[in-house]
Every structure is written in structure tokens, then in C-alpha cells.
XYZ file of C-alpha atoms in Angstrom:
689
model
C 0.366 -0.078 -0.542
C 1.349 3.251 -1.065
C 1.880 6.519 1.615
C 3.580 9.944 0.629
C 5.450 7.684 -2.094
C 6.719 5.106 -0.494
C 5.351 1.325 -0.249
C 4.505 0.412 3.208
C 2.974 -3.344 4.185
C -0.471 -3.172 4.880
C -0.477 -4.613 8.451
C 2.331 -1.813 9.642
C -0.119 1.146 8.280
C -2.818 -0.180 10.280
C -1.249 -0.113 13.304
C 0.152 2.926 13.285
C -3.077 4.670 11.701
C -5.570 3.054 14.098
C -3.527 2.074 17.261
C -0.566 4.320 17.562
C -1.802 7.084 15.902
C -5.146 8.212 17.943
C -4.095 10.128 21.099
C -1.466 11.862 19.299
C -3.354 14.294 17.697
C -0.469 13.928 14.296
C -2.589 13.937 11.480
C -2.440 10.345 9.443
C -1.279 11.582 5.924
C 1.399 14.567 7.823
C 2.956 11.796 9.689
C 3.053 9.340 6.899
C 5.039 12.501 4.796
C 7.341 13.469 7.172
C 8.678 9.799 7.360
C 9.450 10.583 4.155
C 11.055 13.271 4.348
C 13.202 11.595 7.756
C 13.723 8.129 5.249
C 15.058 10.599 2.333
C 17.422 12.537 4.358
C 18.823 9.847 6.936
C 19.031 6.522 4.394
C 22.548 8.358 1.995
C 23.840 9.270 5.412
C 23.076 5.310 6.758
C 24.117 4.099 3.625
C 27.958 6.381 3.909
C 28.293 5.081 7.317
C 28.291 1.447 7.274
C 29.962 2.202 3.742
C 32.624 3.475 6.075
C 33.193 0.625 8.150
C 33.470 -1.176 5.335
C 36.207 0.743 4.085
C 38.180 0.807 7.522
C 37.826 -3.168 7.894
C 39.597 -3.635 4.221
C 42.203 -1.473 5.560
C 42.512 -3.331 9.150
C 42.737 -6.650 7.104
C 45.526 -5.187 4.651
C 46.972 -3.588 7.008
C 48.227 -7.091 9.271
C 48.517 -8.797 6.317
C 50.871 -6.429 5.054
C 53.212 -5.905 8.623
C 53.773 -7.552 11.831
C 52.208 -6.206 14.541
C 53.549 -3.079 16.723
C 52.409 -0.881 18.841
C 53.385 2.489 17.829
C 53.270 1.484 14.160
C 49.203 0.553 14.595
C 48.115 3.307 16.382
C 49.530 5.503 14.301
C 47.976 3.695 11.286
C 44.779 3.459 12.521
C 44.854 7.315 13.568
C 45.758 7.599 9.690
C 42.651 6.693 8.050
C 40.634 7.874 10.787
C 39.147 4.550 12.329
C 40.547 6.951 15.883
C 39.822 10.250 16.057
C 41.311 13.165 18.702
C 40.503 13.388 21.782
C 37.455 16.458 22.491
C 38.378 18.749 25.296
C 37.593 18.242 28.783
C 33.551 19.063 28.439
C 30.309 17.537 30.624
C 26.849 15.786 29.786
C 24.441 18.040 30.208
C 20.822 15.974 29.455
C 17.695 17.873 30.842
C 14.700 16.210 32.530
C 16.076 12.407 33.250
C 14.913 10.565 35.622
C 16.439 9.423 39.084
C 16.059 6.280 38.672
C 19.135 7.109 35.376
C 20.653 9.727 36.520
C 20.780 9.880 40.871
C 19.513 6.035 42.446
C 21.873 3.183 41.271
C 20.368 -0.706 40.933
C 19.781 -3.260 38.981
C 18.464 -3.313 35.317
C 17.001 -6.394 33.812
C 16.672 -6.129 29.416
C 13.781 -8.693 28.444
C 12.733 -9.690 24.632
C 9.866 -7.142 23.675
C 7.780 -9.757 21.963
C 7.454 -12.093 24.831
C 4.294 -9.654 26.711
C 5.080 -11.941 29.875
C 8.448 -11.741 30.515
C 7.741 -8.190 29.785
C 4.965 -7.976 32.240
C 7.675 -9.331 34.959
C 10.677 -7.204 34.325
C 7.950 -3.881 34.167
C 6.905 -5.115 37.185
C 10.370 -6.291 38.544
C 11.063 -2.566 40.520
C 9.837 -4.721 43.723
C 10.745 -7.962 44.145
C 10.291 -10.224 47.080
C 13.794 -11.372 48.890
C 12.594 -14.326 50.994
C 11.659 -15.637 47.709
C 14.683 -14.743 45.889
C 16.228 -16.832 48.899
C 13.900 -19.849 49.372
C 13.663 -20.597 45.779
C 17.113 -20.420 44.479
C 21.014 -22.029 45.787
C 21.817 -18.533 46.863
C 22.009 -20.480 49.870
C 23.353 -23.747 50.673
C 21.192 -27.088 50.503
C 17.647 -26.309 48.726
C 13.393 -26.916 50.398
C 12.767 -29.923 50.795
C 9.431 -31.104 48.079
C 6.211 -30.932 49.667
C 5.017 -27.486 50.652
C 6.720 -24.689 52.992
C 10.097 -26.446 54.732
C 10.558 -24.567 58.007
C 14.065 -25.869 57.896
C 15.245 -23.485 55.194
C 12.732 -20.773 55.552
C 14.835 -19.967 58.758
C 17.962 -19.798 56.481
C 16.292 -17.495 54.660
C 15.041 -15.169 57.004
C 18.621 -15.507 59.142
C 19.793 -13.732 56.040
C 17.439 -11.236 55.534
C 17.599 -10.497 59.274
C 21.253 -9.938 59.368
C 20.967 -8.147 55.765
C 19.287 -5.254 57.802
C 21.493 -5.564 60.756
C 24.357 -4.117 57.442
C 22.200 -1.546 56.037
C 19.423 -0.310 58.444
C 20.790 -1.164 61.762
C 19.314 -0.962 65.312
C 20.148 1.679 68.053
C 20.563 -1.807 70.131
C 20.462 -5.448 69.042
C 19.472 -7.598 66.338
C 16.608 -7.007 63.472
C 15.980 -11.138 64.819
C 15.200 -9.969 68.474
C 12.945 -6.957 66.878
C 8.635 -7.865 68.748
C 7.181 -4.728 66.402
C 6.239 -1.688 66.674
C 8.729 1.537 65.695
C 11.946 0.447 65.563
C 14.718 2.171 67.366
C 17.011 2.227 64.438
C 20.442 3.706 64.851
C 19.840 6.143 61.552
C 15.727 7.387 62.337
C 15.716 8.856 58.595
C 15.834 5.612 57.511
C 11.813 5.052 58.236
C 10.297 6.781 55.432
C 7.147 5.744 55.708
C 4.076 2.481 56.660
C 1.028 1.426 55.436
C -0.470 0.324 57.948
C 1.970 -2.170 60.232
C 4.424 -2.617 57.678
C 7.068 0.152 57.538
C 9.579 1.415 54.520
C 13.070 1.927 55.003
C 15.546 3.360 52.695
C 19.436 2.934 52.609
C 21.475 4.317 49.707
C 18.678 5.525 47.682
C 16.453 2.128 47.503
C 13.543 1.110 49.485
C 12.809 -2.347 52.071
C 9.785 -3.035 52.446
C 8.817 -4.393 55.853
C 5.635 -6.424 55.151
C 4.425 -6.645 58.783
C 1.163 -9.559 59.221
C 1.093 -11.961 61.432
C -2.241 -13.568 59.976
C 0.322 -15.057 57.231
C 2.454 -18.372 57.992
C 5.879 -16.596 57.949
C 4.217 -13.874 59.896
C 2.686 -15.868 62.495
C 5.911 -16.979 63.510
C 8.373 -13.896 63.288
C 9.268 -11.742 66.975
C 7.559 -9.441 64.825
C 5.700 -10.853 62.512
C 7.534 -9.683 59.233
C 6.100 -11.813 56.796
C 8.194 -10.746 54.266
C 11.222 -8.594 53.046
C 10.421 -6.728 49.672
C 13.351 -4.858 48.109
C 13.342 -1.858 45.273
C 14.917 -4.230 42.998
C 15.243 -3.011 39.298
C 14.932 0.173 39.438
C 15.584 0.239 35.454
C 14.962 -2.041 32.125
C 15.498 -2.403 28.315
C 12.578 -3.281 26.242
C 14.493 -4.936 23.490
C 14.100 -5.124 19.616
C 17.428 -5.941 19.106
C 19.614 -8.754 20.436
C 17.041 -10.650 21.860
C 13.709 -11.358 19.613
C 13.684 -13.010 16.009
C 11.576 -10.080 14.048
C 11.989 -10.245 10.431
C 9.293 -8.813 8.241
C 6.553 -6.376 9.203
C 4.542 -8.517 10.721
C 7.330 -9.632 13.661
C 7.858 -5.446 13.796
C 4.163 -4.941 14.491
C 3.968 -7.277 17.346
C 6.614 -6.022 18.833
C 6.199 -2.360 18.533
C 2.008 -3.462 19.771
C 3.993 -4.412 23.515
C 5.925 -1.276 23.474
C 2.384 0.896 22.883
C 0.309 -1.392 25.791
C 3.674 -0.700 28.537
C 3.004 2.714 27.113
C -0.355 3.194 27.807
C -0.525 0.695 30.621
C -2.578 -1.394 29.292
C -0.348 -4.438 28.347
C -1.586 -8.294 29.429
C -0.230 -12.091 29.451
C -2.452 -14.689 30.124
C -0.932 -18.206 30.483
C -1.727 -21.664 32.482
C -0.694 -21.786 35.216
C -0.320 -24.578 37.887
C -3.465 -26.041 36.028
C -5.177 -22.253 36.243
C -4.889 -19.578 33.568
C -3.931 -16.578 35.525
C -3.828 -13.149 33.843
C -0.548 -10.736 34.307
C -1.181 -6.935 34.482
C 1.401 -3.922 35.355
C 1.826 -3.320 38.925
C 0.431 0.212 40.260
C 2.271 2.938 42.531
C 2.691 1.952 46.207
C 1.531 3.988 48.343
C 2.252 4.931 52.299
C 2.068 7.805 54.449
C 5.380 9.859 55.654
C 6.381 10.674 58.847
C 5.173 13.882 58.144
C 1.457 12.286 57.722
C 1.905 13.097 53.981
C 1.264 10.345 51.389
C 4.414 9.354 49.781
C 3.520 7.289 46.647
C 6.289 5.060 44.973
C 6.851 3.748 41.628
C 5.490 0.413 41.021
C 7.535 -0.035 38.091
C 10.666 -0.232 36.567
C 11.710 3.196 34.326
C 11.996 1.306 30.904
C 13.961 1.813 27.899
C 13.674 0.368 24.620
C 16.422 -0.836 22.521
C 16.121 -0.099 19.008
C 17.809 -1.804 15.750
C 21.344 -0.523 14.769
C 22.625 1.077 11.709
C 22.888 -2.261 9.585
C 19.880 -3.893 9.653
C 16.730 -3.417 7.015
C 12.582 -4.490 6.959
C 10.827 -4.832 4.452
C 7.851 -3.043 6.466
C 8.808 -0.254 4.790
C 10.079 0.339 1.012
C 11.868 2.928 -0.260
C 10.916 4.470 -4.002
C 14.141 2.771 -5.309
C 12.360 -0.924 -3.729
C 15.071 -1.134 -1.386
C 13.496 -2.361 2.422
C 14.037 0.470 5.147
C 17.077 0.756 7.374
C 14.779 -0.391 10.445
C 16.816 1.452 12.842
C 15.280 4.911 11.779
C 12.013 3.201 11.455
C 12.469 1.935 15.179
C 13.808 5.885 16.126
C 10.356 7.459 14.672
C 7.726 4.426 15.979
C 8.863 3.385 19.475
C 9.036 7.670 19.348
C 5.735 7.711 19.081
C 4.166 5.576 21.043
C 5.985 6.641 23.644
C 3.669 9.845 23.525
C 1.215 7.290 25.291
C 2.945 7.536 28.255
C 1.030 9.596 30.865
C 3.490 9.558 33.544
C 3.696 5.325 34.793
C 7.221 5.259 32.410
C 9.120 8.909 32.400
C 7.729 11.522 35.211
C 9.984 13.657 33.730
C 8.768 14.129 29.979
C 11.523 11.951 28.360
C 12.065 9.105 25.406
C 14.400 6.733 25.972
C 15.846 4.936 23.682
C 18.865 2.263 23.997
C 21.310 2.659 20.419
C 23.620 -0.340 19.956
C 26.012 -1.762 17.828
C 27.176 2.090 16.388
C 31.535 2.478 15.613
C 32.585 5.724 16.800
C 31.277 8.908 16.396
C 30.074 9.782 13.320
C 27.328 7.395 14.286
C 26.841 8.307 17.575
C 26.416 12.389 15.249
C 24.560 10.486 12.576
C 21.908 9.356 15.507
C 21.432 12.446 17.640
C 20.782 14.423 14.354
C 17.789 11.541 13.168
C 16.726 11.739 17.667
C 16.340 15.959 16.178
C 14.156 14.967 13.506
C 12.106 12.636 14.513
C 11.333 14.823 17.676
C 10.933 17.975 14.801
C 7.676 15.262 13.546
C 6.444 14.279 16.309
C 6.390 18.192 17.931
C 8.349 17.559 20.854
C 10.664 19.569 22.305
C 14.309 18.882 21.521
C 16.178 16.813 23.319
C 13.373 14.754 25.155
C 14.380 11.550 23.017
C 17.728 10.278 25.330
C 20.358 7.581 24.950
C 21.937 5.261 25.829
C 24.967 4.435 23.936
C 25.848 0.775 23.890
C 30.145 0.508 24.464
C 30.115 -2.715 22.796
C 32.159 -1.891 19.052
C 36.062 -1.896 19.770
C 35.816 1.650 17.476
C 33.650 3.348 20.202
C 35.716 1.601 22.639
C 38.852 3.374 21.493
C 36.877 6.677 20.974
C 34.429 6.868 23.966
C 35.496 10.770 24.580
C 33.928 11.936 20.988
C 31.255 9.076 20.669
C 29.620 10.592 24.472
C 30.424 14.519 23.005
C 28.304 14.158 19.449
C 25.284 12.531 22.137
C 26.250 14.692 25.109
C 22.663 16.342 25.423
C 20.625 13.806 25.450
C 23.365 10.914 27.038
C 21.765 9.149 29.606
C 23.202 5.948 29.266
C 26.975 4.121 28.591
C 27.667 0.350 29.017
C 30.122 -2.361 28.768
C 29.070 -5.874 27.203
C 32.063 -7.983 26.672
C 30.224 -10.693 24.007
C 28.948 -8.280 21.659
C 33.035 -6.330 22.156
C 34.971 -8.978 21.779
C 32.763 -10.824 18.243
C 34.101 -7.372 16.999
C 37.128 -7.484 18.605
C 38.087 -10.622 17.081
C 36.579 -9.725 13.656
C 38.095 -6.113 13.648
C 41.341 -8.382 14.452
C 40.527 -11.312 12.591
C 44.073 -11.554 10.279
C 46.596 -10.573 13.432
C 46.629 -13.898 13.851
C 44.970 -17.011 15.788
C 42.492 -15.102 18.947
C 42.898 -17.397 21.952
C 40.304 -19.918 23.470
C 36.848 -17.731 24.608
C 38.005 -19.019 28.253
C 40.691 -17.242 28.394
C 39.491 -13.403 26.633
C 38.087 -12.840 29.732
C 41.318 -12.570 31.805
C 43.515 -10.283 28.721
C 44.477 -6.749 29.023
C 42.188 -5.587 26.832
C 39.391 -6.669 28.424
C 40.585 -5.003 31.582
C 41.427 -1.700 29.780
C 38.515 -1.691 28.238
C 35.684 -1.754 31.939
C 38.299 0.970 33.146
C 38.484 3.098 30.635
C 34.636 2.720 29.909
C 34.281 4.018 33.886
C 36.703 6.559 34.149
C 35.607 8.152 30.518
C 32.575 8.274 31.409
C 32.963 10.262 35.595
C 35.502 12.242 32.977
C 32.672 13.355 31.000
C 30.507 14.272 34.160
C 27.678 11.106 33.616
C 27.757 10.421 37.964
C 24.525 12.065 38.666
C 23.330 12.981 35.826
C 23.331 9.388 33.431
C 23.541 5.162 34.054
C 27.043 3.842 34.301
C 25.892 0.436 33.012
C 28.146 -3.332 33.462
C 27.083 -6.302 31.778
C 24.962 -9.314 32.104
C 24.739 -12.490 34.801
C 24.137 -15.162 31.886
C 23.584 -17.726 34.297
C 20.100 -17.383 35.905
C 20.730 -20.630 38.195
C 23.385 -19.824 39.677
C 22.436 -16.896 42.187
C 24.557 -17.739 45.372
C 27.745 -17.445 42.071
C 26.131 -13.990 41.200
C 26.115 -12.480 44.826
C 29.716 -13.893 45.629
C 30.923 -11.939 41.773
C 28.599 -8.957 41.115
C 29.181 -6.344 43.310
C 32.309 -6.578 41.870
C 30.056 -4.342 39.432
C 28.943 -1.462 41.633
C 32.647 -1.773 42.900
C 34.083 -0.338 39.964
C 32.183 2.343 40.025
C 29.006 1.060 37.585
C 25.529 2.338 38.792
C 23.772 -0.287 37.224
C 24.408 -3.945 35.226
C 22.453 -6.093 33.538
C 20.524 -9.122 35.251
C 18.185 -12.022 33.498
C 15.564 -12.335 35.815
C 13.547 -10.656 38.521
C 14.595 -12.727 40.932
C 18.384 -12.235 39.703
C 17.547 -8.600 40.240
C 16.332 -8.839 43.516
C 19.383 -10.565 44.861
C 22.137 -8.487 42.818
C 19.966 -5.517 45.175
C 21.485 -6.029 47.760
C 25.313 -5.161 46.676
C 23.715 -1.861 46.035
C 23.150 -1.677 49.848
C 26.940 -2.738 50.805
C 28.245 -0.617 48.406
C 27.563 2.999 47.226
C 28.331 3.300 44.281
C 28.127 7.030 44.349
C 31.089 7.404 46.569
C 32.834 4.699 44.759
C 32.199 7.216 41.916
C 34.315 10.093 43.686
C 36.942 6.946 44.375
C 37.445 6.336 40.938
C 36.922 9.899 39.197
C 40.588 10.557 40.637
C 42.033 8.109 39.146
C 44.236 8.157 35.737
C 42.085 7.020 32.694
C 43.592 3.735 31.757
C 46.272 4.101 28.717
C 44.407 3.568 24.795
C 47.263 1.453 23.720
C 46.110 -1.246 26.757
C 42.707 -1.186 25.083
C 44.155 -1.728 21.640
C 46.300 -4.923 22.496
C 44.091 -7.541 20.402
C 43.814 -11.037 22.511
C 45.391 -12.874 19.763
C 47.529 -16.046 21.144
C 51.709 -16.098 21.081
C 53.303 -16.800 17.668
C 54.347 -20.866 17.767
C 51.359 -21.757 20.865
C 51.241 -24.925 19.896
C 47.214 -26.283 19.945
C 46.795 -29.965 20.833
C 44.691 -31.966 19.061
C 41.766 -32.086 22.618
C 42.601 -28.243 22.986
C 40.813 -27.892 19.358
C 37.949 -30.459 19.629
C 37.124 -29.205 22.870
C 37.401 -25.196 21.827
C 35.325 -26.136 18.522
C 32.636 -28.080 20.842
C 32.181 -25.973 23.227
C 31.264 -22.957 20.402
C 29.474 -25.593 17.904
C 27.096 -26.214 20.905
C 26.498 -23.353 21.685
C 25.999 -22.210 18.204
C 23.206 -24.621 17.018
C 21.513 -24.425 20.624
C 20.468 -20.409 19.891
C 20.325 -21.036 16.059
C 17.875 -23.688 15.971
C 15.163 -21.944 18.190
C 15.919 -18.734 16.860
C 15.087 -20.229 12.462
C 13.002 -22.704 13.686
C 10.692 -20.908 15.984
C 11.289 -17.348 16.722
C 12.486 -17.550 19.668
C 15.679 -14.724 20.356
C 17.088 -14.945 23.324
C 16.106 -18.140 25.857
C 17.594 -20.137 28.503
C 20.254 -22.273 26.516
C 21.268 -25.767 27.808
C 25.903 -25.123 27.709
C 28.221 -28.229 27.015
C 27.498 -28.606 30.826
C 23.826 -28.476 30.906
C 23.452 -24.731 32.798
C 21.384 -22.982 31.558
C 22.461 -19.799 30.310
C 21.432 -16.307 28.845
C 22.079 -16.192 25.183
C 21.491 -13.718 22.407
C 23.255 -12.587 19.141
C 25.690 -11.122 20.705
C 26.443 -14.827 21.815
C 26.325 -16.539 18.403
C 28.355 -13.319 17.626
C 31.759 -14.015 19.572
C 30.859 -18.582 18.794
C 31.073 -18.007 15.715
C 33.728 -15.617 14.759
C 35.968 -17.279 17.036
C 35.871 -20.663 14.988
C 35.548 -18.715 12.016
C 39.107 -17.690 12.786
C 40.718 -20.368 13.585
C 39.763 -21.819 10.444
C 41.588 -18.627 9.049
C 44.654 -19.029 10.203
C 44.508 -23.261 10.150
C 44.535 -24.157 13.811
C 40.915 -26.143 13.105
C 40.491 -27.601 9.456
C 36.899 -27.366 7.726
C 36.431 -31.040 8.145
C 37.299 -30.807 12.178
C 34.903 -27.684 12.065
C 31.831 -30.023 10.504
C 32.993 -33.168 11.958
C 32.348 -30.588 16.225
C 28.551 -29.771 14.463
C 27.900 -33.302 13.467
C 29.078 -34.002 17.429
C 26.915 -31.107 18.963
C 23.495 -31.634 16.775
C 23.363 -34.844 18.741
C 23.357 -33.160 22.080
C 21.568 -30.554 21.138
C 18.799 -32.382 20.296
C 19.421 -34.101 23.033
C 19.060 -31.903 25.241
C 15.393 -30.571 23.234
C 14.205 -33.732 23.479
C 11.237 -32.467 25.856
C 10.248 -29.882 23.504
C 7.391 -31.095 20.896
C 7.985 -28.125 19.061
C 11.222 -29.139 18.401
C 12.717 -30.293 15.204
C 15.819 -32.487 15.811
C 18.719 -31.483 13.088
C 20.821 -34.740 14.263
C 20.666 -36.994 10.436
C 18.721 -34.155 8.225
C 21.575 -31.992 7.980
C 21.485 -30.899 4.648
C 17.501 -30.546 5.155
C 17.245 -28.997 7.788
C 17.499 -24.744 8.180
C 18.806 -24.627 11.376
C 21.807 -26.452 11.074
C 22.607 -24.547 7.425
C 22.352 -21.571 9.292
C 24.477 -22.201 11.924
C 26.511 -24.097 9.821
C 27.100 -20.804 6.818
C 27.342 -17.944 10.073
C 30.787 -20.062 10.528
C 32.332 -20.830 7.250
C 30.800 -16.922 5.754
C 31.918 -15.666 8.813
C 34.838 -13.108 8.009
C 32.500 -12.084 5.211
C 30.084 -10.966 6.998
C 29.256 -7.155 8.182
C 31.703 -6.555 11.397
C 30.818 -10.192 12.195
C 26.719 -9.672 12.904
C 25.030 -12.751 12.865
C 21.731 -11.115 11.442
C 22.118 -10.813 8.268
C 22.082 -14.792 7.612
C 20.058 -15.019 10.557
C 17.511 -12.668 8.941
C 17.565 -14.669 6.111
C 17.355 -18.680 6.338
C 14.214 -17.218 9.154
C 12.982 -15.918 6.119
C 13.392 -19.381 4.487
C 11.845 -21.144 7.340
C 8.957 -19.004 7.934
C 7.779 -19.103 3.587
C 8.332 -22.923 4.486
C 5.753 -22.854 6.265
């Protein structure tokens, strides 16, 4: 169907004109003309930026093929070709109207696939979580509950941990919370008591709230000296609703489903019904929470996480709109327009300051960041929004962005509210950028390599130097093992200790447990300490994770690495291609469930491609690994009635063919991204139904 000279999918037109536009005051014809004008203006620049990526990669490949590595010469070369740019003069970001959850609070952040309404509701409602439940039902504490109803022994273990936690963060003047029998607690710092709801108490520490649920009729409260039935923590302050790495959206139908869920979140009417315990359960968005403050006034706190929406990057296109020349429109441009349009329906239950929060992934360097800034300007003009209403989260996950981070931040300084690190995508780009430098070290060695430490440190140090503290989030990456909460409690406290005021978690339960870290660490004090540190040198960041010359790769080492990579690739790809699942808990080689998305796929496929290029592994060895791991993945998915086995039908399994192509065509993929091949094979699968 035609609108303003564009060929637009009927389902997309229906969604925009019947769902998204009503209530905004924007005329449909004016909207489509504005969309056409934005596409006409920005598509050529989008193409030029992608061509620049290709030019730089070709130059780097040629340099490695012609030159032995020498740090100073390499850095001079990167500067000469424009890969490295001059640092901007000292500056501070200055976004206006930023919500407290982003600017002045520190706490966990969820990332959730936008195509799954149930997961979206879980994430939005994860602003508050039961500490008792999180401890009782996970391995956060030693042992586990016995089956068949409530286990009093496990319950006592949970209560003891929670009250020791309260003793640490909100100590009484005398004694322990274990001995408290009710009434008004004699707090060491009386200002920590900020509200009541009946007998239930509301405390605050390090900017986060803790609700002590007093209910003497509750089975737990009846056994407690003070009637404490639960300890509820303010948990996921923010959540990212993801249109990118964790979804499989390849056509107009998929995009409409994704946009419609975002609309439901912004309007507050999203619901999801599902079977649980033999009954149908309908989930809705949580209401705000109200308490009586010590002065008798009403204290209202948000019931939901503050929501970002992660748009698609600059690379991919989507057939929802075709341009006059018949080509597909860049998906990132569509996302910027449509997700911002939908955000006009926010009545203040998301952003209380009137801002729109968009995370922009996979940008390469300051020119691409500046492009996004100009694009958001144009979207604001189309929608009649004041300048810099649309805020941007800058994902520091590509090497050229890491190496020029201050310049990237400067390009979006008036709307920047977020930077973060992401080990997997960043490592995937590291390997692809340096593909011809030599064989890469095994994946297990990557996390202790020198460039990773420099990357993580520079991200925080540069963010602080650019004035993000008190204005924006400095974030860290995902804990990928949702069933390993004891390990998370032990290790993920390292993120707030770095000065990061948020970090990604895989579930609401993990958010509640990770929230305890932000009570134990005053992040803003830590940021003040770290702001005095010198920034780690660029040379350390540019040290490539290439194996030492002459490394003797044993047959067992090669086989183990290939099997690990192939199993991860197949386990993820088979669900993406056959079922359209972009993020799920995928069992690893040892049957440990890991939250996987395309970033995981990128690192694994690029690693095998690198080893093939440098002769560490042969094509026959890789194919043998794929065959072995297809059988393993089939066995791991044997209980899924929708699963289509790959073993024995490698020639006709589109999922198997896609997995293999990601490796054997990996070097040719733009910046090592997996999306082009995944989209092609997913479209083939949908067409074959």
C-alpha cells in the first residue's frame, strides 16, 4: 500500500493509523509525509556510514596481512585512516529532565525481549521483589527446600540471612533485627524510616527502599517475633525492552507485534494470560505503591521499573517499508520514529519527567553517534517534541566506539543518559576487527586478557570524566546464568565496586538479589573515588587477544574449543530459525542454562572463523564438531514438542545450515554480525510453513 510515495506493508499501516496515532493529535497524512522526508534525508547517510565501516575494515585487514604488529605503528596507522579521532576538549554531558532512576539512583537493570508480553510484564513489575522468595527458591543459600510444601528449615535459613542483611544496612541502636518484636524500630539512623502502610514499614538506604511486610496472620508472619512476613526490596530500577539482540523480528508482521507490546507498556494496558498450576493466570502492570510519610503526608513510589526501549542498530533493514527504489528501509530509522511515536502515549507512569529513553546499540565511532543525534532531532520535529526529549543510551560494545568513547559521548552529550559495557559483542567485534592479526586465544582466556581490563576500566573512567555521575547511568554487562545465584551474589558485587550504577541481570529474582549489592556498596561514593584515577591508556585497549606466535595447539584443546563453540551456536540458532525465539535459557556443554542472544552467537561464530582462517582447525574438524553437537543439542531439546531435530538431516535443516553458514561465511559478514544470515534463513523457514 502506498503512503507518501512509500510502499508500506498493510499490517504496518493498520497498526500506525488505528493503534499508534490515535490520541497523539498527529494527522496520518502528515505523519507519513514526515516519515518519507526523514527516510529521504537519512538513508543516504546511513549507507555512507556502513560503507565507511567496510572501508576501515578492509584497510585494517590489509595492514595485518602486510605488517608485523608493533603497537606504536598500529596506533599511528589507525589514526591515519580515520579509525581513531582526536579527543574532545574536557566537557560534561548535560541532559535535562532525566528521571532519578537513571541519574541519582543505583540499582539493577533488566533486559527483556519485546516480543514476549509475559516477560515484559515480569520485567516492568520487577521494580519490587521479595527477598524471602529470591533466597528460598534459588541456590543463593546452601542447600535447597524439601519438596511438598513449605520447608521450615529452609525458611529459617532465609529469615536469618535477611535479618543479618538488615543489621548491616539499617542497624538498630541496640540489638539485632532477629530480636525485634515490633512497633517503631529504634534505628541507629532514624531518618531511614520513611513511611508506613498500616504496620508495614518502609526503610530507605543508599537511595533504595526496603519494605518490611508486617502481617501476623501470614504463615511466616505468625512465627516471627515482630510479625515480619516478608522483606521486599526495590530491585530493578530500570529495564530495557529489546527490539534488537534478543528478538527474532524479520518482517512487518514481527515488527508490528513488537511495537504493539511497546504500545501496551506505554498505555499501561498490556496483559498476558498463561497456564500456571492448572489455572489460567492473567498478568497486568503493577500499580504505584503508597505509604504514609513520618510527617503524615502521602508518599507515592513507582510500582514499575523505568523502561528504556532498545532500537535496532544502523545495519539491518526491514520490509515493513520499502523506499521508492524498492529497497527496504533501515530498521533503526523506523524504530526511532515508531518507538518515539508510541512513547507519546506515556501518561507519566513511565517517565515522570516527560523523557523518552532509547538505547542505541552497535554504533561504530562518533560519526555514527552524531548521526543518531541528528536522527533524533528529526523525529522530535516530526512529533512536535521539544529538543532533547528523546534521550539516548550509548552501548560501548564496538571497538571503534571504545577507542573513541569520549568523542562518541560528546556527539550525543545533550541527550546521553547511559553508557555500558558488553563483553560478548565487544569481543566479537574485537575478533572480527583483528581477524587477520593471528589466531585468537580460546574463549575462556578472553576474560582475563589485557584489553578486557582496559575496556572495563576506561568505560567507567571516561564516563566519570565526561560528567555522567549524577546525570546518567554507567552500566555493566549481563550475568548469564540465571540458575547460579550463589555465584552471582559472590561475584556481581564487583560491578558496583567499579563505580557502575547499574548492571544487567537475567530475571526479576536476580534483580532482587543483585539489589543487595547496591546496599552494600555506595556507588556514588565509589564514583567520587574513581574520578581521581587516571584513564587507562589507549594502547592497552588496542592490545589484541592473539595467541603467542608458535603456540602448540593440542588436538584435544582444538576439539574441546570447537565443540564448545558449535554447541552454543546450534543451541541458539535452532530456536531462532525454527521457532523465532531470540532469547532463551540455552543449555551449555555441561547442561548449565545460560541466557543467550545474538551477542553470544557472534563471539562463537567469529572464533571458529578465525581458527579456520589461521589453520588452527580444519573444515573437516569444524564439520565433525557440528555433527557431534547437533546430536547433543537434539538430546537437550528432546522434551520440547515444537523442536525439530537437526541430527541426521543436516542437508535439509535450515537451522543447521544457518549455523554452519555463520562460521564458514563468518569473515564476509559485516563486522562479524550474525543478523544478515539469521534473517535470511528465518525468512526461508517462515516461507516454508
